Amino acid sequence: MSSAELDITSPYRTLPISYLVQTARDFDCSIFVFSVASWINVKDYEAMKKGFEPSEKGLLFYFNGNNVKEAERRIQCIFTP
């Protein structure tokens, strides 16, 4: 299992949840994010829509399974200006 805390603030745009979900679905590994005291499956659009409430500028993502490093790099690229 791998984890990465990512800065989710971006000076130039906001990120649609659907884009994050679709990016996560490109990988075989499990991807979870810790948001407002709960774990959310990033690949589950309804769960993300309902429970994803970033309250700070950083989020903790967890990656588990195949192609973890590629998934982590791709998710990090989403939040990099």
PDB file of C-alpha atoms in Angstrom, residues 7-15 57 78-81:
ATOM      1  CA  ASP A   7      -2.071  19.716  -2.241  1.00  0.00           C
ATOM      2  CA  ILE A   8      -5.473  20.113  -3.874  1.00  0.00           C
ATOM      3  CA  THR A   9      -5.462  23.867  -4.227  1.00  0.00           C
ATOM      4  CA  SER A  10      -4.803  25.189  -7.666  1.00  0.00           C
ATOM      5  CA  PRO A  11      -4.432  28.862  -8.528  1.00  0.00           C
ATOM      6  CA  TYR A  12      -5.903  28.480 -11.988  1.00  0.00           C
ATOM      7  CA  ARG A  13      -8.836  26.013 -11.913  1.00  0.00           C
ATOM      8  CA  THR A  14     -11.096  23.755  -9.915  1.00  0.00           C
ATOM      9  CA  LEU A  15     -11.161  20.052 -10.584  1.00  0.00           C
ATOM     10  CA  LYS A  57      -5.674  22.225   1.205  1.00  0.00           C
ATOM     11  CA  ILE A  78      -3.969  16.305 -11.832  1.00  0.00           C
ATOM     12  CA  PHE A  79      -3.261  18.583  -8.877  1.00  0.00           C
ATOM     13  CA  THR A  80       0.009  20.023 -10.168  1.00  0.00           C
ATOM     14  CA  PRO A  81      -0.317  23.442 -11.811  1.00  0.00           C
TER      15      PRO A  81
END
